[in-house]
């Protein structure tokens, strides 16, 4: 890999290719950062109409005018980072990517609500944790709440709220609009995002077991056909709101979290710059 290549603008490494990671990438790109999204297999991405995830499978995805570019080599990553209207989307891991250069910001947007989160602070100049399992000064520099009652709140100390197994309501419906995998198995479906579905309709098969829609509505999210599903992971989501149903673009929650990320990064950068200016001569 080319370790000497320089990008003219600061870089942000965003962990995740889901709808929150994608909203963050758009906002960070608009804030002047060259962005690369690193895919993580768990949890599977279901709201693919709101995310860059399908870029990994050769589809052309643009959100708010910013295009996702699949990148597997350093040359492809740098080409995407050089484009002011694009972000890089890669299956490469954090260890692969930090070999290219130290990112100015790392944002963990994987939304792994019930997993142990590693300490990312040695990876980038500013590290931001989104959602549960983050503690400022322990595994991130600054954190952002994603729970419905506190979405977008910036934490400069303390811990984010734990996951509570209670999805936010959409059209007055909470957990009942989701279907979860009962066991590990390959997932297959002929339906795509935005399809009109009805209660009891077969959406796909987990292994050989039919999986049906829990209610009438629009298919807001579904695991991509042919991928492996993990026990307990979301397989699909139904939007019950009728004509108000939405399954494409960046939603209001994603926008709020993304704006908070940009503000959090600016806060930590200003803090670093203030320390540098006031440091005694010889310690800068």
Short mmCIF file of C-alpha atoms in Angstrom, two decimals:
data_model
loop_
_atom_site.label_atom_id
_atom_site.label_comp_id
_atom_site.label_asym_id
_atom_site.label_seq_id
_atom_site.Cartn_x
_atom_site.Cartn_y
_atom_site.Cartn_z
CA UNK A 1 0.00 0.00 0.00
CA UNK A 2 1.11 3.56 -0.66
CA UNK A 3 1.92 5.03 2.76
CA UNK A 4 3.23 8.34 1.42
CA UNK A 5 0.11 9.46 -0.45
CA UNK A 6 -1.42 12.60 1.04
CA UNK A 7 -5.02 13.79 0.89
CA UNK A 8 -5.51 17.56 0.80
CA UNK A 9 -8.38 17.49 3.30
CA UNK A 10 -8.68 15.85 6.76
CA UNK A 11 -9.86 12.23 6.76
CA UNK A 12 -12.63 10.47 8.68
CA UNK A 13 -12.78 6.71 9.14
CA UNK A 14 -16.38 5.66 9.79
CA UNK A 15 -17.06 2.17 11.08
CA UNK A 16 -20.24 0.75 9.60
CA UNK A 17 -22.16 0.94 6.32
CA UNK A 18 -25.65 1.24 7.85
CA UNK A 19 -27.99 4.23 7.59
CA UNK A 20 -26.45 6.06 10.57
CA UNK A 21 -22.88 5.58 9.33
CA UNK A 22 -23.99 6.75 5.90
CA UNK A 23 -25.70 9.89 7.24
CA UNK A 24 -22.54 10.67 9.22
CA UNK A 25 -20.42 10.22 6.08
CA UNK A 26 -22.55 12.71 4.15
CA UNK A 27 -22.36 15.34 6.91
CA UNK A 28 -18.63 14.85 7.48
CA UNK A 29 -18.05 15.07 3.73
CA UNK A 30 -19.99 18.33 3.63
CA UNK A 31 -17.90 19.55 6.57
CA UNK A 32 -14.74 19.10 4.48
CA UNK A 33 -13.61 15.60 5.42
CA UNK A 34 -12.55 12.86 3.05
CA UNK A 35 -14.52 9.85 4.29
CA UNK A 36 -14.13 6.08 4.14
CA UNK A 37 -16.77 3.70 5.51
CA UNK A 38 -15.53 0.31 6.73
CA UNK A 39 -18.07 -2.52 6.62
CA UNK A 40 -18.72 -4.73 9.64
CA UNK A 41 -20.67 -7.98 9.29
CA UNK A 42 -22.67 -7.56 12.50
CA UNK A 43 -25.35 -6.46 12.81
CA UNK A 44 -26.52 -7.00 9.21
CA UNK A 45 -27.67 -3.82 7.44
CA UNK A 46 -31.41 -3.82 6.75
CA UNK A 47 -32.27 -0.15 5.92
CA UNK A 48 -30.30 -0.38 2.71
CA UNK A 49 -32.30 2.33 0.91
CA UNK A 50 -30.88 4.80 3.43
CA UNK A 51 -27.32 3.50 3.35
CA UNK A 52 -24.21 3.05 1.24
CA UNK A 53 -24.13 -0.65 2.12
CA UNK A 54 -25.14 -1.98 -1.31
CA UNK A 55 -22.20 -0.14 -2.88
CA UNK A 56 -20.21 -3.14 -1.66
CA UNK A 57 -22.20 -5.29 -4.09
CA UNK A 58 -21.64 -3.12 -7.14
CA UNK A 59 -24.74 -0.95 -6.90
CA UNK A 60 -24.52 2.79 -7.50
CA UNK A 61 -25.71 4.60 -4.37
CA UNK A 62 -25.94 8.36 -3.84
CA UNK A 63 -27.28 10.07 -0.73
CA UNK A 64 -27.92 13.82 -0.66
CA UNK A 65 -25.76 14.18 -3.76
CA UNK A 66 -22.78 12.29 -2.34
CA UNK A 67 -21.89 9.09 -4.18
CA UNK A 68 -20.56 5.94 -2.56
CA UNK A 69 -17.55 4.37 -4.30
CA UNK A 70 -16.62 0.74 -3.66
CA UNK A 71 -12.91 0.54 -2.87
CA UNK A 72 -10.79 -2.51 -2.12
CA UNK A 73 -7.27 -1.23 -2.84
CA UNK A 74 -5.32 1.79 -1.62
CA UNK A 75 -5.50 3.27 -5.15
CA UNK A 76 -9.31 2.96 -5.22
CA UNK A 77 -9.62 4.42 -1.72
CA UNK A 78 -7.44 7.43 -2.53
CA UNK A 79 -9.31 8.02 -5.80
CA UNK A 80 -12.61 8.16 -3.90
CA UNK A 81 -11.16 10.35 -1.15
CA UNK A 82 -9.89 12.82 -3.77
CA UNK A 83 -13.42 13.29 -5.16
CA UNK A 84 -15.25 16.11 -3.33
CA UNK A 85 -18.63 14.52 -4.14
CA UNK A 86 -17.85 10.94 -3.08
CA UNK A 87 -17.06 8.73 -0.11
CA UNK A 88 -15.16 5.43 -0.16
CA UNK A 89 -17.00 2.28 0.93
CA UNK A 90 -14.79 -0.71 1.66
CA UNK A 91 -14.82 -4.24 3.07
CA UNK A 92 -11.32 -3.58 4.45
CA UNK A 93 -10.94 -3.65 8.25
CA UNK A 94 -9.65 -0.98 10.61
CA UNK A 95 -6.21 -2.61 10.74
CA UNK A 96 -6.04 -2.54 6.93
CA UNK A 97 -7.08 1.09 6.73
CA UNK A 98 -4.86 2.60 9.41
CA UNK A 99 -1.86 1.26 7.48
CA UNK A 100 -2.71 3.89 4.84
CA UNK A 101 -2.59 6.87 7.22
CA UNK A 102 -3.68 8.01 10.66
CA UNK A 103 -7.26 9.33 10.30
CA UNK A 104 -8.07 12.71 11.77
CA UNK A 105 -11.38 11.37 13.09
CA UNK A 106 -12.74 7.88 13.74
CA UNK A 107 -16.48 7.47 14.23
CA UNK A 108 -17.82 4.12 15.44
CA UNK A 109 -21.29 4.01 13.90
CA UNK A 110 -21.72 0.24 13.84
CA UNK A 111 -24.57 0.48 16.37
CA UNK A 112 -23.56 -2.72 18.16
CA UNK A 113 -25.90 -2.21 21.09
CA UNK A 114 -25.01 -5.30 23.09
CA UNK A 115 -21.33 -5.91 22.28
CA UNK A 116 -18.13 -4.97 24.08
CA UNK A 117 -16.57 -1.97 22.31
CA UNK A 118 -12.78 -1.69 21.97
CA UNK A 119 -10.76 1.42 22.82
CA UNK A 120 -10.31 3.33 19.57
CA UNK A 121 -8.47 6.33 21.02
CA UNK A 122 -5.02 5.30 19.77
CA UNK A 123 -6.34 4.98 16.18
CA UNK A 124 -7.20 8.62 15.42
CA UNK A 125 -6.76 12.16 16.69
CA UNK A 126 -10.46 12.35 17.62
CA UNK A 127 -12.65 9.30 18.27
CA UNK A 128 -16.45 9.46 18.49
CA UNK A 129 -18.70 6.68 19.78
CA UNK A 130 -22.36 6.46 18.76
CA UNK A 131 -24.93 4.72 20.93
CA UNK A 132 -24.56 2.24 23.79
CA UNK A 133 -21.28 0.85 25.19
CA UNK A 134 -19.22 4.03 25.00
CA UNK A 135 -17.47 5.71 27.92
CA UNK A 136 -15.65 9.00 27.36
CA UNK A 137 -11.98 8.69 28.27
CA UNK A 138 -12.23 4.88 28.27
CA UNK A 139 -12.95 3.81 24.70
CA UNK A 140 -13.64 7.14 22.93
CA UNK A 141 -12.88 10.87 23.23
CA UNK A 142 -16.48 12.00 22.93
CA UNK A 143 -19.80 10.17 22.58
CA UNK A 144 -23.28 10.74 21.18
CA UNK A 145 -26.58 9.33 22.40
CA UNK A 146 -28.81 7.59 19.87
CA UNK A 147 -31.74 6.64 22.14
CA UNK A 148 -35.03 8.24 20.98
CA UNK A 149 -35.44 10.51 24.03
CA UNK A 150 -31.85 11.81 23.85
CA UNK A 151 -30.89 11.36 20.19
CA UNK A 152 -28.00 13.61 19.19
CA UNK A 153 -26.96 14.55 22.73
CA UNK A 154 -23.17 15.06 22.91
CA UNK A 155 -21.38 13.60 25.95
CA UNK A 156 -17.99 15.03 26.90
CA UNK A 157 -17.85 12.89 30.05
CA UNK A 158 -19.53 9.78 31.40
CA UNK A 159 -21.15 6.85 29.59
CA UNK A 160 -23.87 6.53 26.98
CA UNK A 161 -27.12 4.88 27.99
CA UNK A 162 -27.19 1.07 27.65
CA UNK A 163 -29.30 -0.70 25.05
CA UNK A 164 -32.77 -1.47 26.38
CA UNK A 165 -34.09 -3.92 23.75
CA UNK A 166 -36.91 -1.41 23.02
CA UNK A 167 -36.85 -0.05 19.44
CA UNK A 168 -38.15 3.47 18.94
CA UNK A 169 -41.72 3.70 17.69
CA UNK A 170 -42.53 4.37 14.06
CA UNK A 171 -46.13 5.17 13.27
CA UNK A 172 -46.99 4.11 16.82
CA UNK A 173 -45.42 0.67 16.35
CA UNK A 174 -42.28 -0.50 18.18
CA UNK A 175 -40.68 -3.95 18.18
CA UNK A 176 -43.72 -5.46 16.44
CA UNK A 177 -42.61 -4.07 13.08
CA UNK A 178 -39.37 -6.12 13.09
CA UNK A 179 -38.64 -9.80 12.48
CA UNK A 180 -35.53 -11.30 14.07
CA UNK A 181 -33.54 -14.39 13.09
CA UNK A 182 -34.14 -17.36 15.39
CA UNK A 183 -30.90 -19.08 14.37
CA UNK A 184 -27.79 -18.67 12.20
CA UNK A 185 -28.56 -19.49 8.56
CA UNK A 186 -28.36 -18.18 4.99
CA UNK A 187 -31.08 -15.65 4.13
CA UNK A 188 -32.91 -15.54 0.81
CA UNK A 189 -35.60 -13.17 -0.41
CA UNK A 190 -37.00 -12.09 -3.76
CA UNK A 191 -38.33 -8.80 -2.35
CA UNK A 192 -36.54 -5.49 -2.13
CA UNK A 193 -36.80 -2.29 -0.13
CA UNK A 194 -40.04 -0.39 -0.75
CA UNK A 195 -42.20 -3.41 -1.58
CA UNK A 196 -45.81 -3.32 -0.34
CA UNK A 197 -46.40 -6.30 1.96
CA UNK A 198 -49.25 -7.76 3.98
CA UNK A 199 -49.47 -9.57 7.29
CA UNK A 200 -48.58 -13.24 6.86
CA UNK A 201 -46.97 -12.71 3.45
CA UNK A 202 -43.75 -14.71 2.97
CA UNK A 203 -40.88 -12.23 2.75
CA UNK A 204 -38.05 -14.75 2.50
CA UNK A 205 -36.53 -17.90 3.92
CA UNK A 206 -34.02 -18.31 6.72
CA UNK A 207 -32.35 -21.56 5.80
CA UNK A 208 -35.44 -23.46 4.66
CA UNK A 209 -37.85 -21.78 7.10
CA UNK A 210 -40.38 -19.27 5.67
CA UNK A 211 -40.32 -15.81 7.29
CA UNK A 212 -43.54 -13.79 7.06
CA UNK A 213 -44.47 -10.14 7.45
CA UNK A 214 -45.71 -9.33 10.98
CA UNK A 215 -48.15 -6.67 9.70
CA UNK A 216 -49.28 -4.70 6.65
CA UNK A 217 -47.03 -1.94 5.39
CA UNK A 218 -43.99 -1.16 3.28
CA UNK A 219 -40.72 -3.07 3.48
CA UNK A 220 -38.50 -0.39 5.05
CA UNK A 221 -35.59 -2.74 5.65
CA UNK A 222 -34.51 -6.26 4.76
CA UNK A 223 -31.24 -8.18 4.82
CA UNK A 224 -29.80 -8.49 1.33
CA UNK A 225 -30.55 -11.74 -0.49
CA UNK A 226 -27.85 -14.38 -0.20
CA UNK A 227 -26.19 -13.10 2.98
CA UNK A 228 -25.84 -15.05 6.22
CA UNK A 229 -28.03 -14.02 9.13
CA UNK A 230 -27.09 -14.35 12.80
CA UNK A 231 -29.38 -15.51 15.59
CA UNK A 232 -31.03 -12.50 17.21
CA UNK A 233 -30.25 -10.10 14.34
CA UNK A 234 -32.98 -8.12 12.57
CA UNK A 235 -34.06 -9.67 9.29
CA UNK A 236 -36.62 -7.13 8.18
CA UNK A 237 -38.59 -4.04 9.16
CA UNK A 238 -42.10 -2.98 8.14
CA UNK A 239 -43.07 0.69 7.92
CA UNK A 240 -46.76 0.79 8.97
CA UNK A 241 -47.38 4.46 8.12
CA UNK A 242 -49.20 3.97 4.81
CA UNK A 243 -48.60 6.85 2.40
CA UNK A 244 -46.20 8.44 4.88
CA UNK A 245 -43.89 5.41 4.74
CA UNK A 246 -40.26 6.22 3.93
CA UNK A 247 -37.44 3.90 3.00
CA UNK A 248 -34.98 6.02 0.98
CA UNK A 249 -32.57 8.84 1.75
CA UNK A 250 -31.46 10.18 5.12
CA UNK A 251 -34.18 10.35 7.76
CA UNK A 252 -34.54 12.93 10.54
CA UNK A 253 -32.89 10.73 13.19
CA UNK A 254 -29.86 10.13 10.98
CA UNK A 255 -29.56 13.84 10.28
CA UNK A 256 -29.63 14.72 13.97
CA UNK A 257 -26.97 12.18 14.85
CA UNK A 258 -24.81 13.23 11.89
CA UNK A 259 -25.01 16.92 12.84
CA UNK A 260 -24.01 16.01 16.38
CA UNK A 261 -20.99 14.08 15.08
CA UNK A 262 -19.75 17.10 13.12
CA UNK A 263 -20.19 19.32 16.18
CA UNK A 264 -18.47 16.78 18.46
CA UNK A 265 -15.45 16.55 16.17
CA UNK A 266 -15.21 20.34 16.04
CA UNK A 267 -15.39 20.56 19.83
CA UNK A 268 -12.53 18.09 20.29
CA UNK A 269 -10.44 19.77 17.59
CA UNK A 270 -10.91 23.17 19.24
CA UNK A 271 -9.93 21.63 22.56
CA UNK A 272 -6.76 20.14 21.06
CA UNK A 273 -5.83 23.43 19.40
CA UNK A 274 -6.36 25.34 22.66
CA UNK A 275 -4.06 22.92 24.52
CA UNK A 276 -1.43 23.29 21.82
CA UNK A 277 -1.53 27.10 21.95
CA UNK A 278 -1.26 27.22 25.76
CA UNK A 279 1.36 24.44 26.10
CA UNK A 280 4.77 25.62 27.41
CA UNK A 281 7.43 26.16 24.76
CA UNK A 282 9.21 22.89 24.04
CA UNK A 283 6.12 20.75 24.80
CA UNK A 284 4.23 21.59 21.58
#
